[in-house]
Amino acid sequence: MNNNLPWWFHTLALPAVNILLALTACAVVLLVIDVNIVEAARIMFIGALGNQEGIGYTLFYATNFMFTGLAVALAWHAGLFNIGAEGQATLGGLGVAMICATFGDSLPFGLLVILTTLSAAFFGALWAFIPGWLNAYRGSHIVISTIMFNFIASSLLVFLLVNVFRQPDQMAAVSQTFGEQTWLPYLDQLFKFVGGEISRTPLNISFLWAVFCCFLVHYYLFHTRFGYETRGIGFNHRAGAFAGIDKSRVIIVTMALAGALAGFVGLNEIQGSSHQLKVEFVAGYGFAGIAVALIGRNHPLGIIAASILFGALYQGGSELAFNIDRIGNDIVLLIQGLVILFCGALEWMVKPKLIALFSGSPKQPVGDSRG
Amino acid sequence: MAALNNPLVTAVDNFEQWILLLDSTIRIATPLLFAALAGMLSERSGIIDIGLEGKMLVSAFAGAAWAAHSGSPWQAVLVAMAAAMSLSMLHAFACITHKGDQIISGVAINMLALAITAMLGQRLIYQGVLTDDLRLMPLAFPELLPHDDTIVSLIYWQLLSGHNALVYFAFVTVLLLVVFFKFSPLGKRLSAAGENPLALNRSGVSVELTRYLSVLAGGALCGLAGAYLSLGHGAGFVDNMTVGKGFIALAALIFGQWRPVGVMLSCLLFGFLDALSIRMQGIEFFDSGYIIPVQLIEMLPYVLTVLVLAGFIGSSSAPKALGVHDKF
């Protein structure tokens, strides 16, 4: 890429311009449905960041976004498009619920948390491993198989809820509420432990685990041999293969790791917040991960920032839906869609012009960096 | 109906049950067929189309809204087509003109469609259900046969007659597309754009223009899928009323190996599975107390598609330049 650009061009300026474009388009839609934009922006901002509760919810949602954003970004570094974080997260939640339902009463909490974490990772990884294996050894298109696996996962979840998890006295397809001894500590409990005080929100210790995972993935990608091989295959799979990297192994391992990361959504949602297994508890976090990865430039640390941004949009959007009855939660989906459109699909509409603007030279090469 | 307790026996005993099942198969398969053929036009020219779901949703919404507004269901069909084509235009603009990522563009289209239809649906437009004069009504066949219990009469009156015009048009479209791909120069150009764009380019035909045309034509067909949902099969628009049909259509497209007749057969198969799962809901299997899990039937289309894609059933034959950015 271009070297005479300032360092902040790709990390800050480009995402900022794209988000501005997306928000402008969103404002147009709000105008069409007759909403006062300034008022809407105020409600969103205060709702997301104006008080402790708002911040708590923002970070709670950000936790999910970090996991799914990492799942998309990690696969991207191997040149793979993981559109299946939705299904992988579903399976991860299933893994958590199985452990909670089976060992919730008998095991000490510390052991239980290790088991649920491993189980979330295992089942999430399994759901990505299969498409990875099919891609590596059978040539299946990874995008199409992961889409199909999303649907298989959601049918599987409903099947298990109806036939296995449902309580005899329950009409709705939900599992039992797991006992309080299985719940992940809320962050306010942690704060109380060290003498601080914050208000109770669903924010729990999986937030810290998510941030840790971002650093872990960063270390993996940029400071280990496997990470180097992953990026080698992603950058140019022929050159990588020529350099002796086992492409099939990279694809399978990367997909499995990505799936494990997505699976951790189950920790936050089920063991951390709702304490029971429900239909559609993933609620689009997997697809949102694509937007998060795009804004975070697929960089594990960028994903922390992008997740908090999306967490704020999500929480602000919920507040907006709560306060203005013409708006539903769809506003969040709209912003996500626009971000994906402008940062992803229309990336090359704006980028060359911006590059020209910032580097001061009129002509710049245009090409798809992913080939 | 005591016989309903045992559907398989009932079905074998009672020919009419089979006819009813096949009848709903046709009704369910029609929107899948339109959408899958739409995807075929786009993908045969080399542009991946995972935005079928979103385009169907937007056109279902636009159709219902226009019918309520104008009072003319046929105008509404045209508006539905235009709505889907505008999203196709966006897809083409991003993927062809700006060489954007085709998957990302499709994901964005699906999200935007879901969000915009829900937002506009809440704010503007009509509430409630379309009345019958705003819908596409069933067409009855001419009185060639008497109404009685003979097999031929049942097939004629229950299975073939009594669908709306779009159902028949869907199957005519299959025929038209077979002819289009086999015999027309334009059809051959379209295939060339998806198989060997470089050769097409060297022969002096604009690959970009060919792809634009096929993606837009796909949009028009996808609009018919949406119009069928809100104006024919259903009466009016409901939030997220496509519930994944666009992805089943995508699966049918792959399962049908990107060929018109294959796509039609897979749509009928997937439609049949859907009709079966609706009929089987909560019904015991041979009085054994075992209930056929509906969800397992529901996931079959996706499982089958994964198997086909992996070459475990037949061999997958995607257009060679599908999703590949050409550099010339």
PDB file of C-alpha atoms in Angstrom, chain B residues 49-299:
ATOM      1  CA  ASP B  49     -25.850 -13.144  -5.151  1.00  0.00           C
ATOM      2  CA  ILE B  50     -26.449 -13.818  -1.473  1.00  0.00           C
ATOM      3  CA  GLY B  51     -28.766 -10.795  -1.342  1.00  0.00           C
ATOM      4  CA  LEU B  52     -31.782 -12.724  -2.682  1.00  0.00           C
ATOM      5  CA  GLU B  53     -33.385 -12.665   0.751  1.00  0.00           C
ATOM      6  CA  GLY B  54     -33.176  -8.888   1.028  1.00  0.00           C
ATOM      7  CA  LYS B  55     -34.417  -8.256  -2.482  1.00  0.00           C
ATOM      8  CA  MET B  56     -37.394 -10.545  -1.936  1.00  0.00           C
ATOM      9  CA  LEU B  57     -38.240  -8.760   1.287  1.00  0.00           C
ATOM     10  CA  VAL B  58     -38.023  -5.283  -0.191  1.00  0.00           C
ATOM     11  CA  SER B  59     -40.143  -6.241  -3.188  1.00  0.00           C
ATOM     12  CA  ALA B  60     -42.745  -7.955  -1.007  1.00  0.00           C
ATOM     13  CA  PHE B  61     -42.962  -4.730   0.973  1.00  0.00           C
ATOM     14  CA  ALA B  62     -43.052  -2.422  -2.051  1.00  0.00           C
ATOM     15  CA  GLY B  63     -45.675  -4.581  -3.751  1.00  0.00           C
ATOM     16  CA  ALA B  64     -47.996  -4.663  -0.760  1.00  0.00           C
ATOM     17  CA  ALA B  65     -47.562  -0.947  -0.140  1.00  0.00           C
ATOM     18  CA  TRP B  66     -48.267  -0.046  -3.746  1.00  0.00           C
ATOM     19  CA  ALA B  67     -51.301  -2.318  -3.938  1.00  0.00           C
ATOM     20  CA  ALA B  68     -52.757  -0.645  -0.860  1.00  0.00           C
ATOM     21  CA  HIS B  69     -51.931   2.770  -2.280  1.00  0.00           C
ATOM     22  CA  SER B  70     -53.013   2.369  -5.896  1.00  0.00           C
ATOM     23  CA  GLY B  71     -55.572  -0.393  -5.730  1.00  0.00           C
ATOM     24  CA  SER B  72     -54.015  -2.248  -8.624  1.00  0.00           C
ATOM     25  CA  PRO B  73     -52.285  -5.561  -7.908  1.00  0.00           C
ATOM     26  CA  TRP B  74     -50.652  -5.695 -11.331  1.00  0.00           C
ATOM     27  CA  GLN B  75     -49.142  -2.247 -10.959  1.00  0.00           C
ATOM     28  CA  ALA B  76     -47.952  -3.477  -7.580  1.00  0.00           C
ATOM     29  CA  VAL B  77     -46.161  -6.405  -9.215  1.00  0.00           C
ATOM     30  CA  LEU B  78     -44.281  -3.966 -11.440  1.00  0.00           C
ATOM     31  CA  VAL B  79     -43.372  -1.790  -8.465  1.00  0.00           C
ATOM     32  CA  ALA B  80     -42.138  -4.866  -6.607  1.00  0.00           C
ATOM     33  CA  MET B  81     -39.904  -5.704  -9.554  1.00  0.00           C
ATOM     34  CA  ALA B  82     -38.574  -2.156  -9.659  1.00  0.00           C
ATOM     35  CA  ALA B  83     -37.830  -2.238  -5.933  1.00  0.00           C
ATOM     36  CA  ALA B  84     -35.799  -5.432  -6.207  1.00  0.00           C
ATOM     37  CA  MET B  85     -34.040  -4.089  -9.288  1.00  0.00           C
ATOM     38  CA  SER B  86     -32.951  -0.972  -7.422  1.00  0.00           C
ATOM     39  CA  LEU B  87     -31.159  -3.182  -4.888  1.00  0.00           C
ATOM     40  CA  SER B  88     -29.688  -5.188  -7.769  1.00  0.00           C
ATOM     41  CA  MET B  89     -28.449  -1.916  -9.195  1.00  0.00           C
ATOM     42  CA  LEU B  90     -26.729  -1.149  -5.904  1.00  0.00           C
ATOM     43  CA  HIS B  91     -25.170  -4.629  -5.889  1.00  0.00           C
ATOM     44  CA  ALA B  92     -23.992  -4.205  -9.482  1.00  0.00           C
ATOM     45  CA  PHE B  93     -22.661  -0.728  -8.781  1.00  0.00           C
ATOM     46  CA  ALA B  94     -20.656  -1.965  -5.804  1.00  0.00           C
ATOM     47  CA  CYS B  95     -19.463  -5.250  -7.305  1.00  0.00           C
ATOM     48  CA  ILE B  96     -19.018  -4.469 -10.982  1.00  0.00           C
ATOM     49  CA  THR B  97     -18.219  -0.757 -11.171  1.00  0.00           C
ATOM     50  CA  HIS B  98     -16.257  -0.547  -7.928  1.00  0.00           C
ATOM     51  CA  LYS B  99     -15.098  -4.172  -7.795  1.00  0.00           C
ATOM     52  CA  GLY B 100     -16.329  -4.427  -4.225  1.00  0.00           C
ATOM     53  CA  ASP B 101     -16.600  -7.704  -2.390  1.00  0.00           C
ATOM     54  CA  GLN B 102     -19.715  -9.496  -3.646  1.00  0.00           C
ATOM     55  CA  ILE B 103     -20.381 -11.304  -0.388  1.00  0.00           C
ATOM     56  CA  ILE B 104     -20.065  -8.155   1.708  1.00  0.00           C
ATOM     57  CA  SER B 105     -22.376  -6.307  -0.649  1.00  0.00           C
ATOM     58  CA  GLY B 106     -24.946  -9.104  -0.353  1.00  0.00           C
ATOM     59  CA  VAL B 107     -24.738  -9.081   3.435  1.00  0.00           C
ATOM     60  CA  ALA B 108     -25.258  -5.311   3.443  1.00  0.00           C
ATOM     61  CA  ILE B 109     -28.267  -5.606   1.135  1.00  0.00           C
ATOM     62  CA  ASN B 110     -29.904  -8.207   3.358  1.00  0.00           C
ATOM     63  CA  MET B 111     -29.407  -6.090   6.473  1.00  0.00           C
ATOM     64  CA  LEU B 112     -30.587  -2.883   4.828  1.00  0.00           C
ATOM     65  CA  ALA B 113     -33.667  -4.595   3.409  1.00  0.00           C
ATOM     66  CA  LEU B 114     -34.661  -5.983   6.791  1.00  0.00           C
ATOM     67  CA  ALA B 115     -34.115  -2.654   8.522  1.00  0.00           C
ATOM     68  CA  ILE B 116     -35.716  -0.379   5.943  1.00  0.00           C
ATOM     69  CA  THR B 117     -38.840  -2.473   5.418  1.00  0.00           C
ATOM     70  CA  ALA B 118     -39.386  -2.699   9.166  1.00  0.00           C
ATOM     71  CA  MET B 119     -38.819   1.031   9.692  1.00  0.00           C
ATOM     72  CA  LEU B 120     -40.962   2.195   6.791  1.00  0.00           C
ATOM     73  CA  GLY B 121     -43.573  -0.428   7.610  1.00  0.00           C
ATOM     74  CA  GLN B 122     -43.971   0.940  11.124  1.00  0.00           C
ATOM     75  CA  ARG B 123     -44.046   4.550  10.083  1.00  0.00           C
ATOM     76  CA  LEU B 124     -45.803   4.886   6.758  1.00  0.00           C
ATOM     77  CA  ILE B 125     -47.867   2.666   4.595  1.00  0.00           C
ATOM     78  CA  TYR B 126     -50.898   0.675   5.495  1.00  0.00           C
ATOM     79  CA  GLN B 127     -51.787  -1.406   8.471  1.00  0.00           C
ATOM     80  CA  GLY B 128     -53.340  -4.800   8.329  1.00  0.00           C
ATOM     81  CA  VAL B 129     -54.274  -7.132   5.574  1.00  0.00           C
ATOM     82  CA  LEU B 130     -54.829  -6.562   1.867  1.00  0.00           C
ATOM     83  CA  THR B 131     -58.371  -7.203   0.731  1.00  0.00           C
ATOM     84  CA  ASP B 132     -58.980  -9.786  -1.958  1.00  0.00           C
ATOM     85  CA  ASP B 133     -59.377  -7.267  -4.787  1.00  0.00           C
ATOM     86  CA  LEU B 134     -55.819  -6.085  -4.101  1.00  0.00           C
ATOM     87  CA  ARG B 135     -54.379  -9.582  -4.424  1.00  0.00           C
ATOM     88  CA  LEU B 136     -53.503 -11.793  -7.341  1.00  0.00           C
ATOM     89  CA  MET B 137     -56.441 -14.156  -7.377  1.00  0.00           C
ATOM     90  CA  PRO B 138     -56.390 -17.818  -8.387  1.00  0.00           C
ATOM     91  CA  LEU B 139     -57.118 -18.650 -11.995  1.00  0.00           C
ATOM     92  CA  ALA B 140     -59.517 -21.518 -12.634  1.00  0.00           C
ATOM     93  CA  PHE B 141     -58.876 -23.810 -15.572  1.00  0.00           C
ATOM     94  CA  PRO B 142     -61.611 -24.220 -18.218  1.00  0.00           C
ATOM     95  CA  GLU B 143     -64.327 -26.793 -17.475  1.00  0.00           C
ATOM     96  CA  LEU B 144     -62.756 -29.580 -19.511  1.00  0.00           C
ATOM     97  CA  LEU B 145     -63.275 -32.204 -16.834  1.00  0.00           C
ATOM     98  CA  PRO B 146     -66.106 -32.877 -14.407  1.00  0.00           C
ATOM     99  CA  HIS B 147     -65.490 -32.311 -10.688  1.00  0.00           C
ATOM    100  CA  ASP B 148     -65.413 -35.805  -9.234  1.00  0.00           C
ATOM    101  CA  ASP B 149     -63.193 -38.137  -7.251  1.00  0.00           C
ATOM    102  CA  THR B 150     -61.289 -39.684 -10.136  1.00  0.00           C
ATOM    103  CA  ILE B 151     -57.542 -39.287 -10.068  1.00  0.00           C
ATOM    104  CA  VAL B 152     -57.389 -37.284 -13.293  1.00  0.00           C
ATOM    105  CA  SER B 153     -60.035 -34.880 -12.123  1.00  0.00           C
ATOM    106  CA  LEU B 154     -58.310 -34.430  -8.769  1.00  0.00           C
ATOM    107  CA  ILE B 155     -55.004 -33.660 -10.485  1.00  0.00           C
ATOM    108  CA  TYR B 156     -56.639 -31.292 -12.920  1.00  0.00           C
ATOM    109  CA  TRP B 157     -58.781 -29.369 -10.440  1.00  0.00           C
ATOM    110  CA  GLN B 158     -56.823 -29.565  -7.174  1.00  0.00           C
ATOM    111  CA  LEU B 159     -53.228 -29.664  -8.311  1.00  0.00           C
ATOM    112  CA  LEU B 160     -53.014 -27.821 -11.618  1.00  0.00           C
ATOM    113  CA  SER B 161     -55.934 -25.419 -11.616  1.00  0.00           C
ATOM    114  CA  GLY B 162     -56.550 -22.656  -9.139  1.00  0.00           C
ATOM    115  CA  HIS B 163     -53.139 -21.022  -8.728  1.00  0.00           C
ATOM    116  CA  ASN B 164     -52.493 -17.375  -9.437  1.00  0.00           C
ATOM    117  CA  ALA B 165     -50.851 -16.239 -12.650  1.00  0.00           C
ATOM    118  CA  LEU B 166     -47.376 -15.910 -11.105  1.00  0.00           C
ATOM    119  CA  VAL B 167     -47.262 -19.627 -10.305  1.00  0.00           C
ATOM    120  CA  TYR B 168     -47.748 -20.557 -13.940  1.00  0.00           C
ATOM    121  CA  PHE B 169     -45.389 -17.822 -15.035  1.00  0.00           C
ATOM    122  CA  ALA B 170     -42.653 -19.191 -12.750  1.00  0.00           C
ATOM    123  CA  PHE B 171     -42.689 -22.506 -14.585  1.00  0.00           C
ATOM    124  CA  VAL B 172     -42.903 -20.785 -17.975  1.00  0.00           C
ATOM    125  CA  THR B 173     -39.823 -18.794 -16.949  1.00  0.00           C
ATOM    126  CA  VAL B 174     -37.893 -22.030 -16.492  1.00  0.00           C
ATOM    127  CA  LEU B 175     -38.705 -22.965 -20.068  1.00  0.00           C
ATOM    128  CA  LEU B 176     -37.816 -19.509 -21.343  1.00  0.00           C
ATOM    129  CA  LEU B 177     -34.481 -19.625 -19.546  1.00  0.00           C
ATOM    130  CA  VAL B 178     -33.636 -23.039 -20.980  1.00  0.00           C
ATOM    131  CA  VAL B 179     -34.189 -21.607 -24.458  1.00  0.00           C
ATOM    132  CA  PHE B 180     -32.359 -18.417 -23.517  1.00  0.00           C
ATOM    133  CA  PHE B 181     -29.220 -20.201 -22.377  1.00  0.00           C
ATOM    134  CA  LYS B 182     -29.267 -22.838 -25.115  1.00  0.00           C
ATOM    135  CA  PHE B 183     -30.095 -20.819 -28.181  1.00  0.00           C
ATOM    136  CA  SER B 184     -29.813 -17.056 -27.749  1.00  0.00           C
ATOM    137  CA  PRO B 185     -26.541 -15.171 -28.347  1.00  0.00           C
ATOM    138  CA  LEU B 186     -27.241 -13.060 -25.277  1.00  0.00           C
ATOM    139  CA  GLY B 187     -27.553 -16.201 -23.172  1.00  0.00           C
ATOM    140  CA  LYS B 188     -24.220 -17.445 -24.446  1.00  0.00           C
ATOM    141  CA  ARG B 189     -22.612 -14.101 -23.662  1.00  0.00           C
ATOM    142  CA  LEU B 190     -24.037 -14.239 -20.170  1.00  0.00           C
ATOM    143  CA  SER B 191     -22.550 -17.693 -19.619  1.00  0.00           C
ATOM    144  CA  ALA B 192     -19.256 -16.563 -21.081  1.00  0.00           C
ATOM    145  CA  ALA B 193     -19.105 -13.672 -18.616  1.00  0.00           C
ATOM    146  CA  GLY B 194     -19.305 -16.233 -15.842  1.00  0.00           C
ATOM    147  CA  GLU B 195     -17.094 -18.921 -17.325  1.00  0.00           C
ATOM    148  CA  ASN B 196     -14.403 -17.051 -19.183  1.00  0.00           C
ATOM    149  CA  PRO B 197     -14.752 -13.280 -18.967  1.00  0.00           C
ATOM    150  CA  LEU B 198     -11.359 -12.727 -20.543  1.00  0.00           C
ATOM    151  CA  ALA B 199     -12.451 -14.480 -23.739  1.00  0.00           C
ATOM    152  CA  LEU B 200     -15.682 -12.507 -23.812  1.00  0.00           C
ATOM    153  CA  ASN B 201     -13.720  -9.307 -23.348  1.00  0.00           C
ATOM    154  CA  ARG B 202     -11.337 -10.240 -26.158  1.00  0.00           C
ATOM    155  CA  SER B 203     -14.273 -10.922 -28.466  1.00  0.00           C
ATOM    156  CA  GLY B 204     -15.274  -7.301 -28.083  1.00  0.00           C
ATOM    157  CA  VAL B 205     -18.238  -7.665 -25.764  1.00  0.00           C
ATOM    158  CA  SER B 206     -18.329  -5.617 -22.603  1.00  0.00           C
ATOM    159  CA  VAL B 207     -18.185  -7.981 -19.621  1.00  0.00           C
ATOM    160  CA  GLU B 208     -19.338  -5.192 -17.325  1.00  0.00           C
ATOM    161  CA  LEU B 209     -22.421  -4.437 -19.399  1.00  0.00           C
ATOM    162  CA  THR B 210     -23.312  -8.127 -19.718  1.00  0.00           C
ATOM    163  CA  ARG B 211     -23.046  -8.540 -15.968  1.00  0.00           C
ATOM    164  CA  TYR B 212     -25.044  -5.392 -15.272  1.00  0.00           C
ATOM    165  CA  LEU B 213     -27.854  -6.681 -17.509  1.00  0.00           C
ATOM    166  CA  SER B 214     -27.934 -10.130 -15.946  1.00  0.00           C
ATOM    167  CA  VAL B 215     -27.834  -8.822 -12.386  1.00  0.00           C
ATOM    168  CA  LEU B 216     -30.711  -6.446 -13.199  1.00  0.00           C
ATOM    169  CA  ALA B 217     -32.705  -9.196 -14.895  1.00  0.00           C
ATOM    170  CA  GLY B 218     -32.132 -11.244 -11.758  1.00  0.00           C
ATOM    171  CA  GLY B 219     -33.535  -8.350  -9.746  1.00  0.00           C
ATOM    172  CA  ALA B 220     -36.685  -8.352 -11.860  1.00  0.00           C
ATOM    173  CA  LEU B 221     -37.259 -12.069 -11.210  1.00  0.00           C
ATOM    174  CA  CYS B 222     -36.507 -11.639  -7.533  1.00  0.00           C
ATOM    175  CA  GLY B 223     -39.158  -8.925  -7.473  1.00  0.00           C
ATOM    176  CA  LEU B 224     -41.689 -11.464  -8.710  1.00  0.00           C
ATOM    177  CA  ALA B 225     -40.713 -13.755  -5.832  1.00  0.00           C
ATOM    178  CA  GLY B 226     -41.428 -10.964  -3.363  1.00  0.00           C
ATOM    179  CA  ALA B 227     -44.640  -9.926  -5.108  1.00  0.00           C
ATOM    180  CA  TYR B 228     -45.852 -13.513  -4.930  1.00  0.00           C
ATOM    181  CA  LEU B 229     -45.272 -13.564  -1.179  1.00  0.00           C
ATOM    182  CA  SER B 230     -47.186 -10.417  -0.298  1.00  0.00           C
ATOM    183  CA  LEU B 231     -49.763 -10.280  -3.101  1.00  0.00           C
ATOM    184  CA  GLY B 232     -50.415 -13.898  -3.987  1.00  0.00           C
ATOM    185  CA  HIS B 233     -49.492 -16.423  -1.315  1.00  0.00           C
ATOM    186  CA  GLY B 234     -50.050 -13.995   1.554  1.00  0.00           C
ATOM    187  CA  ALA B 235     -52.174 -10.909   1.886  1.00  0.00           C
ATOM    188  CA  GLY B 236     -49.990  -7.985   2.767  1.00  0.00           C
ATOM    189  CA  PHE B 237     -46.585  -7.416   4.287  1.00  0.00           C
ATOM    190  CA  VAL B 238     -45.339  -8.759   7.606  1.00  0.00           C
ATOM    191  CA  ASP B 239     -41.936  -7.868   9.093  1.00  0.00           C
ATOM    192  CA  ASN B 240     -39.254 -10.281   7.887  1.00  0.00           C
ATOM    193  CA  MET B 241     -41.877 -12.298   6.016  1.00  0.00           C
ATOM    194  CA  THR B 242     -39.249 -14.027   3.860  1.00  0.00           C
ATOM    195  CA  VAL B 243     -37.821 -15.822   6.947  1.00  0.00           C
ATOM    196  CA  GLY B 244     -34.835 -17.292   5.114  1.00  0.00           C
ATOM    197  CA  LYS B 245     -36.590 -18.205   1.847  1.00  0.00           C
ATOM    198  CA  GLY B 246     -33.902 -16.285  -0.030  1.00  0.00           C
ATOM    199  CA  PHE B 247     -31.276 -18.583   1.421  1.00  0.00           C
ATOM    200  CA  ILE B 248     -33.284 -21.717   0.648  1.00  0.00           C
ATOM    201  CA  ALA B 249     -33.446 -20.377  -2.909  1.00  0.00           C
ATOM    202  CA  LEU B 250     -29.674 -19.945  -2.838  1.00  0.00           C
ATOM    203  CA  ALA B 251     -29.377 -23.531  -1.640  1.00  0.00           C
ATOM    204  CA  ALA B 252     -31.717 -24.665  -4.434  1.00  0.00           C
ATOM    205  CA  LEU B 253     -29.590 -22.793  -6.931  1.00  0.00           C
ATOM    206  CA  ILE B 254     -26.497 -24.698  -5.838  1.00  0.00           C
ATOM    207  CA  PHE B 255     -28.340 -28.006  -5.438  1.00  0.00           C
ATOM    208  CA  GLY B 256     -29.699 -27.513  -8.971  1.00  0.00           C
ATOM    209  CA  GLN B 257     -26.169 -26.947 -10.280  1.00  0.00           C
ATOM    210  CA  TRP B 258     -26.919 -23.496 -11.717  1.00  0.00           C
ATOM    211  CA  ARG B 259     -29.118 -25.007 -14.477  1.00  0.00           C
ATOM    212  CA  PRO B 260     -32.784 -23.993 -15.036  1.00  0.00           C
ATOM    213  CA  VAL B 261     -34.330 -27.453 -14.900  1.00  0.00           C
ATOM    214  CA  GLY B 262     -32.104 -28.579 -12.045  1.00  0.00           C
ATOM    215  CA  VAL B 263     -32.996 -25.434 -10.134  1.00  0.00           C
ATOM    216  CA  MET B 264     -36.697 -26.090 -10.733  1.00  0.00           C
ATOM    217  CA  LEU B 265     -36.443 -29.660  -9.476  1.00  0.00           C
ATOM    218  CA  SER B 266     -34.541 -28.608  -6.349  1.00  0.00           C
ATOM    219  CA  CYS B 267     -37.097 -25.875  -5.638  1.00  0.00           C
ATOM    220  CA  LEU B 268     -39.860 -28.472  -5.915  1.00  0.00           C
ATOM    221  CA  LEU B 269     -37.930 -30.835  -3.633  1.00  0.00           C
ATOM    222  CA  PHE B 270     -37.293 -28.140  -1.012  1.00  0.00           C
ATOM    223  CA  GLY B 271     -40.891 -26.963  -1.353  1.00  0.00           C
ATOM    224  CA  PHE B 272     -42.063 -30.524  -0.799  1.00  0.00           C
ATOM    225  CA  LEU B 273     -39.924 -30.867   2.330  1.00  0.00           C
ATOM    226  CA  ASP B 274     -41.383 -27.626   3.659  1.00  0.00           C
ATOM    227  CA  ALA B 275     -44.948 -28.697   2.887  1.00  0.00           C
ATOM    228  CA  LEU B 276     -44.233 -32.047   4.539  1.00  0.00           C
ATOM    229  CA  SER B 277     -42.830 -30.441   7.678  1.00  0.00           C
ATOM    230  CA  ILE B 278     -45.937 -28.266   7.969  1.00  0.00           C
ATOM    231  CA  ARG B 279     -48.189 -31.330   7.641  1.00  0.00           C
ATOM    232  CA  MET B 280     -46.094 -33.449   9.983  1.00  0.00           C
ATOM    233  CA  GLN B 281     -46.136 -30.926  12.810  1.00  0.00           C
ATOM    234  CA  GLY B 282     -46.842 -32.824  15.997  1.00  0.00           C
ATOM    235  CA  ILE B 283     -48.221 -35.897  14.282  1.00  0.00           C
ATOM    236  CA  GLU B 284     -47.284 -39.318  15.576  1.00  0.00           C
ATOM    237  CA  PHE B 285     -45.504 -41.710  13.306  1.00  0.00           C
ATOM    238  CA  PHE B 286     -47.361 -45.036  12.960  1.00  0.00           C
ATOM    239  CA  ASP B 287     -49.022 -44.536  16.357  1.00  0.00           C
ATOM    240  CA  SER B 288     -45.690 -45.323  18.003  1.00  0.00           C
ATOM    241  CA  GLY B 289     -45.677 -42.127  20.013  1.00  0.00           C
ATOM    242  CA  TYR B 290     -42.658 -41.001  18.049  1.00  0.00           C
ATOM    243  CA  ILE B 291     -43.089 -37.510  16.666  1.00  0.00           C
ATOM    244  CA  ILE B 292     -41.150 -36.669  13.537  1.00  0.00           C
ATOM    245  CA  PRO B 293     -38.962 -33.727  14.503  1.00  0.00           C
ATOM    246  CA  VAL B 294     -40.022 -30.915  12.190  1.00  0.00           C
ATOM    247  CA  GLN B 295     -36.687 -29.168  12.655  1.00  0.00           C
ATOM    248  CA  LEU B 296     -34.835 -32.110  11.155  1.00  0.00           C
ATOM    249  CA  ILE B 297     -36.940 -31.886   7.994  1.00  0.00           C
ATOM    250  CA  GLU B 298     -36.391 -28.126   7.978  1.00  0.00           C
ATOM    251  CA  MET B 299     -32.620 -28.450   8.007  1.00  0.00           C
TER     252      MET B 299
END
